[in-house]
Amino acid sequence: MEDRRRGRPGICLGLGMLMIAFASSATSEEETPSLDDYSTASDACTVPCREKWVAKAYFDKYGSLEDAAFEHYRDAELTRCSYEMQPCDLRDVFKLSDLDRRLTGDGSHRSLFTSIRISVDEELAAKSPFRFCEVVLVERLPSGVFADPFELQHIRDRGVYGEVAVLGDANLELPSFLSNRTLVEVHMFFSPNNLLEQMNGLEIKVEVPVHARYQALDGSGYSAVQFGEPDVFARCSMEQRSSNQSHFFVLTSNGAAISYKNPIVWKIPSGIETHAGFVSVVTFLSASLSALVIIVASVFHSGIKLHKNVKTS
Amino acid sequence: MVTVDMRSLLLFSAFLRVFLIVYGEWQDKHMEVRYTDVDYFVFSDAADLMALGKSPYERTTYRYSPLLAFLLLPNTFLHRSWGKFLFSASDLLVGVFIYTILKKCSVPKNICTYCVMAWLLNPFTFTIGTRGNCEPIVCAIILWIIICLMNGNLLQAAVWYGLVVHFRIYPIIYAPTLVLVLNHHFFRLGQKPVLRIWSSGPSKKHECSTAATELNVLVVIKCIFSRERIIFGVISAAVFFFSTGISFFLYKWEFLQEALLYHLTRTDPRHNFSIYFYHIYLHYEREFSVLEKLISFLPQFMVQLVLVLRFARDLPFCLFVQTVAFVAFNKVITAQYFVWFFCLLPLILPWSTINFKWKGLCCIFLWMGAQTHWLMWGYLLEFKGKNVFVELWMASLVFLAANTCVLVVMISNHTYSPLFQPLKQNSSEQGLKQE
């Protein structure tokens, strides 16, 4: 497990050097590395355009999930993959036309439901040599929420997802204050040819079961956990599910940002710090009293009580 | 009174379990809430990994002996439900063992059958096995150890005891009881012990110490460190360390951490039946002091000590009360732990003076009511997202009170009856005593 308190073990050498160089600077700077730091780190690493899992290279480099680091990785490194596309730029063919998401269910076990609509430029699509595509949805789960990789694997086995992986903190039992963040990467396959036949483009719905960790103590009794925006990528290839001859790109929405209809906030119950003293005292008194009652009953058990069916010799 | 044939009871129980396994498969496929226990998926995933030549501990939350994943290998090769059939077969075996133990004590056939029914027709136990929980295997082994001792088969009892402690750790609490029951005056290697008879009265105390005080210190030491006790201790320890050693050789520190150390040091801040859960959650951000750890361990330790010293010779009863108390005072309590003492309950019922129509029913309703009350708050917290930590913790206190109350009623209404009666002393020993 990658313990947050132990730092990020997998961080690239460049970032490490940079951190040492700035060790004498303010604490806040140490905790939140600047984008320049991430640039230095990324220079030492290769661009993961051919990797099956988009986020794997990120975790190999940075160790744990942080929004600023991941956004830098996405903008500075993953977008480079788009420039490799020649002669046809798929970013002009496929556009993200709508993205809606919501959290369904009650309690500690819920589902993060995301609906993606992709529009297609018919003219450009007809010229494209690519026949097999996949949408890659990357959910950066907030601190205090996790996804169970084995549960998602069972859902994938039922054919609900194309592929699915959970990266980041694999310990499902730790409370939020002792765990790192989790990232879910879902791949959904589609055929550009089928997309052309649909008038409103392609709608892809992804439901990811998510679970609440125990939260840090809070005076109000609830911790508000907010979900950020998902990252949507696409990959197309001439051969089915092949990383060779495939092109990976960030799905954009024609330059205009998709507006999220419902910002998702999950209020998770948390322990109340002021209960600590009272709960401890009553807990230990109850345990002691119960133990005493059992001990007294055992010691004073006569041992000669006769059953109604017992005959005396 | 309606008489039920043991064979018909077993047959009906087997059909019921097969039906539930098949139904479970259907529910898993068609309903949102699955019938299968989440742990069964963990075991199956671990078995899949083992079949691929990988470590079962690559499956997060697999915290059992590799033996369990090995037993479930047919889940990968044969059918996913293999484990459920295995656990349910163990569950039926427990029924057979209960019958065997009671028959050996000359309990009338109809009472034996009713006691077996208390296990086989208990909704809690038949759902445990069919949902894919491994506890029935542990229960069957524990009862088999009792049968081995009743047959005078010390070596086999020691082997199984070493194995079951490796498999599930918690039976380690039975070690002092088993050692105490192997008193030289009641149990000797190569000699069939004289068993208690249900219709006979409770025997007079014949403790090792009282017999030994008449002789010298050497005899006292010989009595305490009897050959039977040493053999049992050495063999069971050897089997435990051998199984643990093999597992360590195969899976290194992963095994030691997940299957052994985790259970010994487990403190779970998430809600469970234990009274300690909220206290642990509220203090989880800091390390517990040694004093705090000692204070929380003391009630559990003291109760175990007194129960063992007081009831060890009435082996099934002692194991039962020990298990109830151990679970009630544990830092983590889940519903599957209740099976640990459910399998021992039928063994003590014939020696109980409880009026089952009134006091017995009251005890059942009290225990079930306290559990249902806890489950209601647990549901509001886990499935409705309400902050009811305090209410849930108070429900845990009520559940502890219910456990204590039931335990006290069981103890005060029990006819103390040592499992083994004094052996006939041979002529050489009698001669030594006369000197």
XYZ file of C-alpha atoms in Angstrom:
748
model
C 0.000 0.000 0.000
C 1.151 3.486 -0.701
C 0.758 5.356 2.517
C 0.259 9.038 2.089
C 2.355 9.725 5.170
C 5.309 7.955 3.627
C 5.303 10.179 0.540
C 5.175 9.061 -3.072
C 7.573 6.177 -3.559
C 7.236 5.917 -7.327
C 7.963 9.514 -8.212
C 10.424 10.111 -11.041
C 14.025 10.933 -10.275
C 13.734 14.402 -11.810
C 10.943 15.386 -9.471
C 12.861 13.984 -6.525
C 15.946 16.032 -7.388
C 13.831 19.103 -7.781
C 12.149 18.515 -4.437
C 15.542 18.208 -2.726
C 16.691 21.430 -4.378
C 13.674 23.243 -3.018
C 13.770 21.521 0.381
C 14.588 24.760 2.139
C 11.571 26.547 0.708
C 8.213 26.931 2.453
C 6.304 23.827 3.609
C 3.282 24.640 1.468
C 5.475 24.539 -1.610
C 6.736 21.106 -0.636
C 3.242 19.724 -0.227
C 1.911 21.163 -3.482
C 4.530 20.868 -6.216
C 4.303 23.462 -8.946
C 3.626 22.562 -12.574
C 7.293 23.249 -13.331
C 8.173 20.363 -11.044
C 5.934 18.033 -12.992
C 7.441 19.247 -16.302
C 10.882 18.280 -15.045
C 9.557 14.872 -14.023
C 7.832 14.248 -17.346
C 10.910 15.070 -19.376
C 12.630 12.028 -17.937
C 9.797 9.730 -18.973
C 8.384 8.446 -22.260
C 4.967 9.384 -23.620
C 2.560 6.441 -22.969
C 0.595 6.578 -26.278
C 0.813 2.818 -26.869
C 0.101 1.736 -23.273
C -3.122 -0.200 -22.750
C -3.927 1.671 -19.534
C -3.747 5.412 -19.932
C -3.160 6.113 -16.244
C -0.630 3.354 -15.573
C 2.332 5.418 -16.772
C 1.144 8.219 -14.508
C 1.220 5.975 -11.399
C 4.574 4.520 -12.466
C 5.952 8.034 -12.399
C 4.090 9.839 -9.642
C 3.091 7.013 -7.303
C -0.102 8.498 -5.937
C -2.958 10.464 -7.396
C -2.974 14.246 -7.200
C -5.136 16.403 -9.420
C -2.457 18.935 -10.382
C 0.018 16.199 -11.293
C -2.519 14.219 -13.278
C -3.756 17.290 -15.169
C -0.196 18.132 -16.072
C 0.386 14.540 -17.200
C -2.791 14.724 -19.304
C -2.126 18.138 -20.837
C 1.625 17.899 -21.321
C 2.117 14.222 -22.094
C -1.076 12.544 -23.242
C -1.897 15.353 -25.676
C 1.436 14.692 -27.376
C -0.060 11.402 -28.584
C -2.535 13.388 -30.683
C 0.288 14.999 -32.653
C 1.502 11.598 -33.825
C -1.643 11.174 -35.895
C -0.959 11.510 -39.566
C -2.472 11.909 -42.100
C -5.927 11.974 -40.484
C -6.444 13.865 -37.228
C -9.121 11.934 -35.368
C -9.708 14.854 -33.041
C -11.560 16.493 -35.915
C -13.626 13.361 -36.566
C -14.914 12.672 -33.062
C -16.168 15.330 -30.714
C -17.514 15.112 -27.217
C -20.975 16.640 -27.553
C -22.419 15.967 -24.118
C -21.362 14.622 -20.746
C -23.693 14.113 -17.849
C -23.110 12.371 -14.560
C -24.827 11.672 -11.301
C -24.447 9.634 -8.150
C -27.206 7.076 -7.633
C -28.217 5.098 -4.564
C -28.062 5.770 -0.826
C -25.634 5.118 1.962
C -22.059 3.932 1.725
C -22.388 1.953 -1.514
C -23.392 4.007 -4.541
C -22.954 4.159 -8.303
C -21.254 6.903 -10.251
C -23.233 7.119 -13.450
C -21.659 8.895 -16.464
C -23.287 9.415 -19.828
C -21.083 10.485 -22.772
C -22.356 11.537 -26.173
C -19.927 11.529 -29.109
C -20.695 13.255 -32.375
C -18.940 12.414 -35.614
C -17.935 14.358 -38.730
C -19.303 12.070 -41.447
C -17.114 13.399 -44.237
C -13.865 12.991 -42.336
C -14.974 9.671 -40.871
C -15.520 8.217 -44.338
C -11.883 9.024 -45.216
C -10.545 7.580 -41.947
C -8.841 4.165 -42.207
C -9.668 3.319 -38.591
C -12.342 0.712 -38.015
C -12.122 -0.002 -34.281
C -12.338 2.593 -31.539
C -12.681 2.794 -27.801
C -13.658 5.537 -25.392
C -11.465 5.694 -22.309
C -13.130 7.211 -19.267
C -10.817 8.095 -16.391
C -12.526 8.758 -13.061
C -10.255 10.328 -10.482
C -12.138 9.413 -7.329
C -11.933 11.930 -4.490
C -10.226 11.121 -1.223
C -12.507 9.006 0.965
C -14.152 7.118 -1.901
C -12.897 3.897 -3.483
C -13.832 1.384 -6.151
C -13.384 -2.348 -5.616
C -11.241 -3.757 -8.475
C -12.662 -7.252 -8.057
C -16.241 -6.024 -8.121
C -15.509 -4.105 -11.348
C -13.796 -7.165 -12.786
C -16.957 -9.220 -12.189
C -19.009 -6.520 -13.924
C -16.555 -6.579 -16.843
C -16.913 -10.376 -16.999
C -20.635 -9.859 -17.528
C -19.770 -7.739 -20.589
C -20.855 -4.394 -19.137
C -17.452 -2.769 -19.728
C -14.922 -3.387 -22.488
C -12.028 -3.247 -20.045
C -11.660 -1.850 -16.562
C -8.800 -1.193 -14.149
C -8.509 0.359 -10.713
C -5.223 2.118 -10.056
C -3.951 3.786 -6.907
C -4.612 2.690 -3.353
C -5.663 -0.971 -3.357
C -6.396 -1.212 0.368
C -10.177 -1.143 0.577
C -10.434 -1.173 4.346
C -8.455 1.831 5.513
C -10.204 5.049 6.515
C -9.808 8.081 4.257
C -7.146 9.738 6.424
C -4.798 6.750 6.056
C -5.360 5.996 2.391
C -4.430 7.419 -0.973
C -6.787 8.207 -3.817
C -8.077 5.714 -6.363
C -8.489 6.078 -10.116
C -10.847 4.014 -12.262
C -10.170 3.582 -15.974
C -13.017 2.179 -18.083
C -12.692 1.284 -21.769
C -15.835 1.056 -23.914
C -15.494 -0.201 -27.496
C -17.396 1.167 -30.491
C -17.225 1.041 -34.246
C -17.003 4.341 -36.172
C -19.062 2.771 -38.977
C -21.978 2.141 -36.625
C -21.607 5.676 -35.345
C -22.276 7.060 -38.803
C -25.641 5.337 -38.873
C -26.812 7.065 -35.718
C -28.311 10.512 -36.138
C -27.435 11.894 -32.697
C -24.016 10.336 -32.448
C -23.089 7.671 -29.961
C -24.192 7.626 -26.353
C -22.055 5.633 -23.948
C -23.243 5.017 -20.405
C -20.839 3.923 -17.719
C -21.857 2.982 -14.185
C -19.067 2.547 -11.649
C -19.960 1.230 -8.146
C -18.168 3.338 -5.545
C -17.880 2.906 -1.801
C -17.300 5.346 1.040
C -14.306 4.946 3.290
C -14.585 5.883 6.933
C -14.049 9.641 7.056
C -11.833 11.745 9.276
C -13.588 12.982 12.415
C -15.686 16.065 11.902
C -17.661 18.306 14.238
C -20.739 18.378 12.006
C -21.016 14.608 11.707
C -20.733 14.601 7.919
C -17.865 15.008 5.447
C -18.661 16.494 2.055
C -16.794 14.709 -0.735
C -16.915 16.329 -4.164
C -16.290 14.481 -7.415
C -14.220 16.254 -10.050
C -14.586 16.101 -13.810
C -13.777 12.837 -15.556
C -11.145 12.696 -18.326
C -12.354 11.313 -21.612
C -9.964 9.914 -24.213
C -10.364 7.813 -27.307
C -8.182 5.369 -29.170
C -8.713 4.087 -32.710
C -6.962 1.329 -34.595
C -7.185 -0.515 -37.876
C -7.106 -3.888 -36.172
C -9.428 -4.907 -33.360
C -8.132 -4.113 -29.872
C -4.603 -3.571 -31.073
C -2.172 -1.132 -29.533
C 0.035 -1.310 -32.604
C -1.096 0.960 -35.404
C -3.471 2.651 -32.974
C -3.943 6.340 -32.320
C -4.723 7.766 -28.966
C -6.204 11.201 -28.421
C -8.012 13.393 -25.944
C -11.692 13.773 -26.789
C -12.504 17.453 -26.941
C -15.733 19.317 -27.325
C -14.871 21.660 -30.173
C -12.942 23.919 -27.870
C -15.948 24.577 -25.666
C -15.909 23.071 -22.212
C -18.686 20.666 -21.386
C -20.806 22.094 -18.642
C -21.531 19.718 -15.832
C -25.196 19.802 -15.080
C -24.917 18.538 -11.530
C -21.797 19.010 -9.434
C -21.648 15.799 -7.410
C -21.255 16.140 -3.668
C -21.495 13.091 -1.421
C -22.143 13.729 2.270
C -20.630 10.818 4.170
C -21.291 10.311 7.913
C -18.245 10.807 10.090
C -17.442 10.316 13.757
C -17.736 13.299 16.068
C -14.528 14.101 17.924
C -16.241 15.320 21.095
C -17.662 11.807 21.643
C -14.185 10.352 22.190
C -13.860 10.670 25.993
C -17.403 9.652 26.860
C -17.404 6.678 24.449
C -14.085 5.342 25.772
C -15.124 5.530 29.432
C -18.540 3.905 28.890
C -17.059 1.219 26.609
C -14.475 0.099 29.167
C -16.920 0.311 32.081
C -19.429 -1.844 30.182
C -16.787 -4.416 29.302
C -15.558 -4.564 32.897
C -19.070 -4.847 34.324
C -20.043 -7.619 31.909
C -16.838 -9.485 32.653
C -17.470 -9.167 36.389
C -21.032 -10.520 36.069
C -19.819 -13.571 34.091
C -16.966 -14.200 36.526
C -19.310 -14.008 39.545
C -21.850 -16.339 37.853
C -19.069 -18.840 37.084
C -17.464 -18.745 40.506
C -20.768 -19.130 42.327
C -22.075 -21.834 39.995
C -22.964 -24.624 42.404
C -22.013 -27.473 40.056
C -24.343 -29.887 41.832
C -27.586 -28.819 40.204
C -29.364 -31.946 39.071
C -31.218 -32.323 35.861
C -34.773 -33.567 36.197
C -33.718 -36.702 34.316
C -30.568 -37.198 36.350
C -30.636 -40.104 38.771
C -28.630 -39.934 41.951
C -26.527 -42.967 42.642
C -44.304 -36.176 20.622
C -43.366 -36.470 16.944
C -40.300 -38.636 16.400
C -37.915 -37.713 13.636
C -35.551 -40.224 12.112
C -31.927 -39.015 11.997
C -31.493 -40.294 8.446
C -34.598 -38.398 7.233
C -33.375 -35.279 9.007
C -29.993 -35.483 7.273
C -31.623 -36.148 3.908
C -33.995 -33.209 4.293
C -31.125 -30.960 5.422
C -29.040 -32.014 2.412
C -31.894 -31.231 0.000
C -32.489 -27.892 1.695
C -28.842 -26.962 1.263
C -28.711 -28.047 -2.383
C -31.887 -26.055 -3.044
C -30.400 -22.958 -1.371
C -27.168 -23.230 -3.363
C -29.135 -23.456 -6.625
C -31.423 -20.616 -5.519
C -28.358 -18.562 -4.596
C -27.015 -18.934 -8.126
C -30.331 -17.660 -9.457
C -30.503 -14.723 -7.045
C -26.918 -13.700 -7.839
C -27.784 -13.508 -11.530
C -31.189 -11.883 -11.321
C -31.338 -9.691 -8.238
C -29.460 -6.612 -7.153
C -28.623 -8.006 -3.715
C -26.537 -11.144 -4.077
C -27.156 -14.278 -2.015
C -23.506 -15.272 -2.062
C -21.331 -13.954 0.756
C -18.786 -11.386 -0.413
C -16.056 -13.487 1.256
C -16.873 -16.369 -1.081
C -15.798 -14.227 -4.028
C -12.592 -13.483 -2.140
C -11.924 -17.232 -1.603
C -12.777 -18.002 -5.237
C -10.552 -15.237 -6.575
C -7.729 -16.488 -4.333
C -8.263 -20.044 -5.654
C -8.187 -18.717 -9.242
C -4.873 -17.015 -8.517
C -3.485 -20.173 -6.946
C -4.580 -22.175 -9.999
C -2.585 -19.755 -12.141
C 0.462 -20.420 -9.975
C 0.202 -17.018 -8.279
C -0.087 -16.118 -4.617
C -3.665 -16.153 -3.233
C -2.659 -13.065 -1.248
C -2.633 -11.037 -4.457
C -6.374 -10.969 -3.825
C -6.867 -8.068 -1.432
C -8.711 -8.964 1.792
C -7.831 -12.690 1.459
C -6.791 -13.288 5.047
C -6.919 -17.030 5.430
C -4.579 -20.007 5.256
C -3.505 -20.951 1.704
C -5.130 -24.283 2.562
C -8.547 -22.723 2.025
C -7.665 -21.495 -1.472
C -6.232 -24.969 -2.147
C -9.484 -26.642 -1.047
C -11.374 -24.354 -3.416
C -9.230 -25.068 -6.481
C -12.127 -27.048 -8.025
C -13.985 -23.705 -8.081
C -11.685 -22.880 -10.992
C -11.577 -26.271 -12.685
C -14.999 -27.721 -11.909
C -17.658 -25.201 -10.905
C -17.845 -21.911 -9.002
C -20.241 -23.499 -6.506
C -17.829 -26.257 -5.453
C -16.874 -24.387 -2.283
C -20.507 -23.946 -1.256
C -21.055 -27.702 -1.585
C -17.898 -28.338 0.421
C -18.950 -25.958 3.199
C -22.496 -27.344 3.255
C -21.155 -30.911 3.399
C -19.073 -29.851 6.425
C -22.213 -28.318 7.871
C -24.022 -31.695 7.526
C -20.978 -33.409 9.008
C -21.298 -31.162 12.058
C -24.844 -32.541 12.460
C -23.520 -36.117 12.305
C -20.762 -35.301 14.812
C -23.240 -33.728 17.264
C -25.290 -36.925 17.103
C -22.170 -39.088 17.592
C -20.948 -37.111 20.617
C -24.333 -37.158 22.336
C -24.850 -40.881 21.627
C -21.484 -41.628 23.208
C -22.782 -39.989 26.390
C -25.875 -42.212 26.224
C -28.235 -39.315 25.557
C -31.603 -40.776 24.416
C -32.032 -40.955 20.644
C -34.920 -38.494 20.435
C -33.022 -35.862 22.459
C -29.975 -36.414 20.217
C -32.139 -35.786 17.156
C -33.643 -32.605 18.627
C -30.161 -31.342 19.424
C -29.029 -32.087 15.864
C -32.094 -30.180 14.639
C -30.933 -27.171 16.672
C -27.928 -27.101 14.329
C -29.171 -28.403 10.990
C -32.456 -26.491 10.948
C -31.053 -23.280 12.372
C -31.619 -20.701 9.575
C -28.445 -18.957 10.578
C -26.246 -22.011 10.095
C -27.700 -23.387 6.869
C -27.453 -19.987 5.212
C -23.829 -19.583 6.341
C -22.637 -22.664 4.432
C -24.807 -22.161 1.359
C -23.762 -18.511 1.055
C -20.172 -19.688 0.921
C -18.743 -19.122 4.368
C -15.918 -21.463 5.417
C -16.740 -21.625 9.146
C -18.578 -25.013 8.967
C -15.206 -26.629 8.137
C -13.734 -25.234 11.371
C -16.812 -26.346 13.353
C -16.557 -29.879 11.950
C -12.871 -30.111 12.897
C -13.521 -28.848 16.452
C -16.239 -31.468 16.975
C -14.033 -34.153 15.429
C -11.317 -33.283 17.976
C -13.851 -33.862 20.785
C -14.807 -37.224 19.225
C -11.129 -38.222 18.939
C -10.595 -37.458 22.620
C -13.739 -39.363 23.568
C -12.361 -42.350 21.642
C -9.018 -42.006 23.436
C -7.324 -41.099 20.163
C -4.950 -38.461 21.487
C -2.564 -38.344 18.516
C -5.286 -37.687 15.968
C -6.875 -35.036 18.194
C -3.508 -33.266 18.474
C -2.925 -33.363 14.705
C -6.356 -31.899 13.954
C -5.976 -29.285 16.667
C -2.663 -28.075 15.257
C -4.221 -27.909 11.805
C -7.376 -26.055 12.864
C -5.359 -23.416 14.743
C -3.289 -22.910 11.597
C -6.496 -22.721 9.551
C -8.431 -20.237 11.672
C -6.348 -19.060 14.705
C -9.265 -18.512 17.127
C -9.344 -22.165 18.417
C -6.064 -21.290 20.168
C -8.307 -20.191 23.068
C -9.179 -23.889 23.568
C -5.532 -24.834 24.255
C -5.608 -24.461 28.096
C -8.970 -26.292 28.270
C -7.699 -29.214 26.204
C -4.525 -29.409 28.255
C -6.473 -29.339 31.535
C -8.925 -32.009 30.403
C -6.031 -34.391 29.697
C -5.679 -35.058 33.407
C -3.751 -38.250 34.140
C -6.560 -39.553 36.344
C -9.130 -39.267 33.569
C -7.247 -39.686 30.322
C -4.355 -41.968 29.529
C -2.620 -42.827 26.313
C -3.681 -46.222 24.995
C -6.602 -46.448 27.376
C -10.175 -45.687 26.402
C -11.524 -42.927 28.696
C -14.626 -43.524 30.785
C -17.249 -41.131 29.450
C -19.983 -39.369 31.367
C -23.407 -40.961 31.111
C -26.346 -38.631 30.635
C -28.515 -40.412 33.213
C -25.813 -40.480 35.879
C -25.390 -37.751 38.463
C -22.576 -35.231 38.425
C -19.424 -36.901 39.631
C -17.494 -35.823 42.703
C -14.514 -33.599 42.168
C -11.378 -35.596 41.563
C -8.828 -33.013 40.682
C -5.262 -33.838 39.937
C -4.006 -31.564 42.721
C -6.131 -33.124 45.472
C -4.935 -36.586 44.596
C -1.381 -35.423 44.306
C -1.124 -33.559 47.611
C -1.162 -36.897 49.375
C 2.063 -37.814 47.592
C 5.266 -35.921 46.988
C 6.334 -32.978 44.761
C 7.622 -35.312 42.068
C 4.196 -36.850 41.669
C 2.606 -33.382 41.483
C 4.998 -32.382 38.689
C 4.416 -35.684 36.957
C 0.701 -35.066 37.226
C 0.867 -31.532 35.820
C 3.283 -32.408 33.040
C 1.642 -35.699 32.247
C 2.715 -37.728 29.233
C -0.654 -37.084 27.541
C -0.371 -33.318 27.946
C 3.181 -33.225 26.654
C 2.345 -35.428 23.648
C -0.731 -33.357 22.805
C 1.181 -30.083 23.136
C 4.199 -31.226 21.134
C 2.236 -32.830 18.295
C -0.287 -30.021 17.893
C 2.496 -27.422 18.025
C 4.516 -29.423 15.483
C 1.548 -29.641 13.097
C 0.810 -25.937 13.537
C 4.408 -24.885 12.887
C 4.788 -27.334 10.016
C 1.620 -26.026 8.220
C 2.604 -22.435 8.963
C 6.175 -23.112 7.835
C 5.051 -24.616 4.529
C 2.737 -21.643 3.949
C 5.546 -19.237 4.819
C 7.913 -21.077 2.483
C 5.378 -20.699 -0.355
C 4.051 -17.185 0.227
C 6.602 -15.560 2.533
C 5.703 -12.451 4.570
C 2.477 -11.912 2.662
C 1.089 -15.058 4.295
C 2.414 -14.189 7.733
C 1.015 -10.679 7.597
C -2.389 -11.463 6.071
C -3.264 -14.856 7.555
C -1.655 -14.616 10.977
C -0.493 -11.215 12.202
C -3.541 -9.410 10.812
C -5.892 -11.506 12.992
C -3.725 -11.127 16.086
C -3.485 -7.351 15.830
C -6.799 -6.584 14.135
C -8.555 -3.427 15.245
C -11.285 -2.459 12.828
C -12.633 1.105 12.933
C -15.575 0.178 10.701
C -18.889 -0.621 12.342
C -19.373 -4.141 13.652
C -21.114 -5.789 16.614
C -18.179 -5.102 18.942
C -18.563 -2.454 21.649
C -15.054 -1.241 20.789
C -15.675 -0.195 17.175
C -16.607 3.457 17.817
C -13.845 3.889 20.398
C -11.331 2.525 17.837
C -12.692 4.805 15.097
C -12.538 7.886 17.321
C -8.896 7.178 18.199
C -7.712 5.642 14.925
C -5.624 8.627 13.897
C -3.246 8.049 16.787
C -1.462 4.969 18.110
C -3.088 3.247 21.114
C -0.950 3.244 24.257
C 0.131 -0.044 25.872
C -2.092 0.756 28.871
C -5.147 1.212 26.634
C -4.418 -2.071 24.872
C -4.051 -3.851 28.221
C -7.262 -2.368 29.633
C -9.257 -3.465 26.586
C -7.711 -6.951 26.698
C -8.161 -7.467 30.444
C -11.949 -8.206 30.595
C -11.634 -10.771 27.792
C -8.598 -12.397 29.400
C -10.087 -12.539 32.911
C -13.335 -14.095 31.700
C -11.442 -16.739 29.696
C -9.229 -17.545 32.662
C -12.127 -18.012 35.089
C -14.207 -20.059 32.625
C -11.295 -22.399 31.870
C -10.394 -22.916 35.526
C -14.022 -23.437 36.518
C -15.397 -25.614 33.716
C -12.469 -27.209 31.838
C -13.407 -30.778 32.780
C -16.892 -30.349 31.314
C -15.213 -29.989 27.927
C -18.138 -29.211 25.538
C -19.667 -26.735 28.005
C -16.340 -25.040 28.633
C -15.641 -24.692 24.907
C -19.118 -23.243 24.428
C -18.960 -20.600 27.166
C -15.385 -19.746 26.232
C -16.398 -19.131 22.622
C -19.467 -17.044 23.515
C -17.395 -14.914 25.886
C -14.491 -14.623 23.451
C -16.777 -13.393 20.669
C -18.749 -11.052 22.980
C -15.598 -9.276 24.217
C -13.703 -9.311 20.939
C -12.583 -6.070 19.301
C -14.166 -7.161 16.036
C -17.388 -9.176 15.837
C -19.050 -10.198 12.593
C -22.123 -12.423 12.229
C -20.081 -15.384 10.980
C -18.395 -15.641 14.391
C -21.706 -16.761 15.934
C -21.387 -20.086 14.097
C -18.342 -20.805 16.254
C -20.580 -21.357 19.295
C -23.748 -22.464 17.491
C -22.025 -25.772 16.693
C -21.258 -26.336 20.396
C -24.706 -25.342 21.690
C -26.418 -28.702 20.861
C -23.723 -30.513 22.871
C -24.734 -28.783 26.119
C -28.521 -28.709 25.739
C -29.135 -32.167 27.325
C -27.322 -30.965 30.466
C -29.294 -27.737 30.736
C -32.132 -27.294 33.216
C -33.585 -24.356 31.314
C -37.290 -24.520 30.666
C -37.172 -24.118 26.903
C -40.794 -23.035 26.630
C -40.235 -19.949 28.773
C -36.708 -19.133 29.805
C -35.209 -20.682 26.672
C -37.499 -18.728 24.360
C -36.868 -15.544 26.347
C -33.109 -16.040 25.871
C -33.523 -16.609 22.130
C -35.746 -13.535 21.734
C -33.433 -11.396 23.858
C -30.380 -12.363 21.802
C -32.171 -12.071 18.455
C -33.849 -8.809 19.503
C -30.548 -7.206 20.518
C -29.026 -8.293 17.215
C -31.974 -7.037 15.155
C -31.880 -3.736 17.025
C -28.170 -3.383 16.124
C -28.857 -4.333 12.504
C -31.503 -1.615 12.225
C -29.002 1.110 13.175
C -26.352 -0.544 11.012
C -28.728 -0.393 8.063
C -29.436 3.311 8.637
C -25.702 4.059 8.717
C -24.526 1.866 5.864
C -27.443 1.866 3.463
C -29.146 5.183 4.234
C -26.097 7.306 5.029
C -27.456 8.613 8.362
C -25.030 9.570 11.098
C -26.104 7.124 13.789
C -22.661 6.192 15.136
C -23.696 6.854 18.757
C -26.953 4.897 18.423
C -25.087 2.025 16.764
C -22.452 1.967 19.479
C -25.208 1.932 22.132
C -26.841 -0.964 20.271
C -23.484 -2.779 20.564
C -23.568 -2.187 24.329
C -27.100 -3.609 24.442
C -25.900 -6.625 22.433
C -23.055 -7.197 24.901
C -25.563 -6.995 27.760
C -27.779 -9.557 25.979
C -24.802 -11.866 25.437
C -23.826 -11.542 29.100
C -27.374 -12.195 30.254
C -27.764 -15.303 28.064
C -24.365 -16.586 29.146
C -25.196 -16.156 32.834
C -28.537 -17.959 32.346
C -26.743 -20.809 30.515
C -24.117 -21.098 33.264
C -26.558 -20.956 36.163
C -28.843 -23.553 34.555
C -26.138 -25.988 33.562
C -25.600 -29.338 35.225
C -21.849 -29.552 35.618
C -20.821 -32.923 34.254
C -17.148 -33.716 33.521
C -16.737 -35.387 30.139
C -14.285 -37.980 31.444
C -14.877 -40.023 34.588
C -11.953 -41.206 36.779
C -10.077 -44.136 35.287
C -9.647 -47.335 37.280
C -6.168 -47.195 38.799
C -3.880 -50.084 38.020
C -2.325 -52.161 40.782
C 1.147 -50.569 40.669
C -0.271 -47.079 41.165
C -2.484 -48.242 43.987
C 0.591 -49.710 45.640
C 2.460 -46.419 45.254
C -0.419 -44.567 46.846
C -0.502 -46.901 49.825
C 3.220 -46.257 50.474
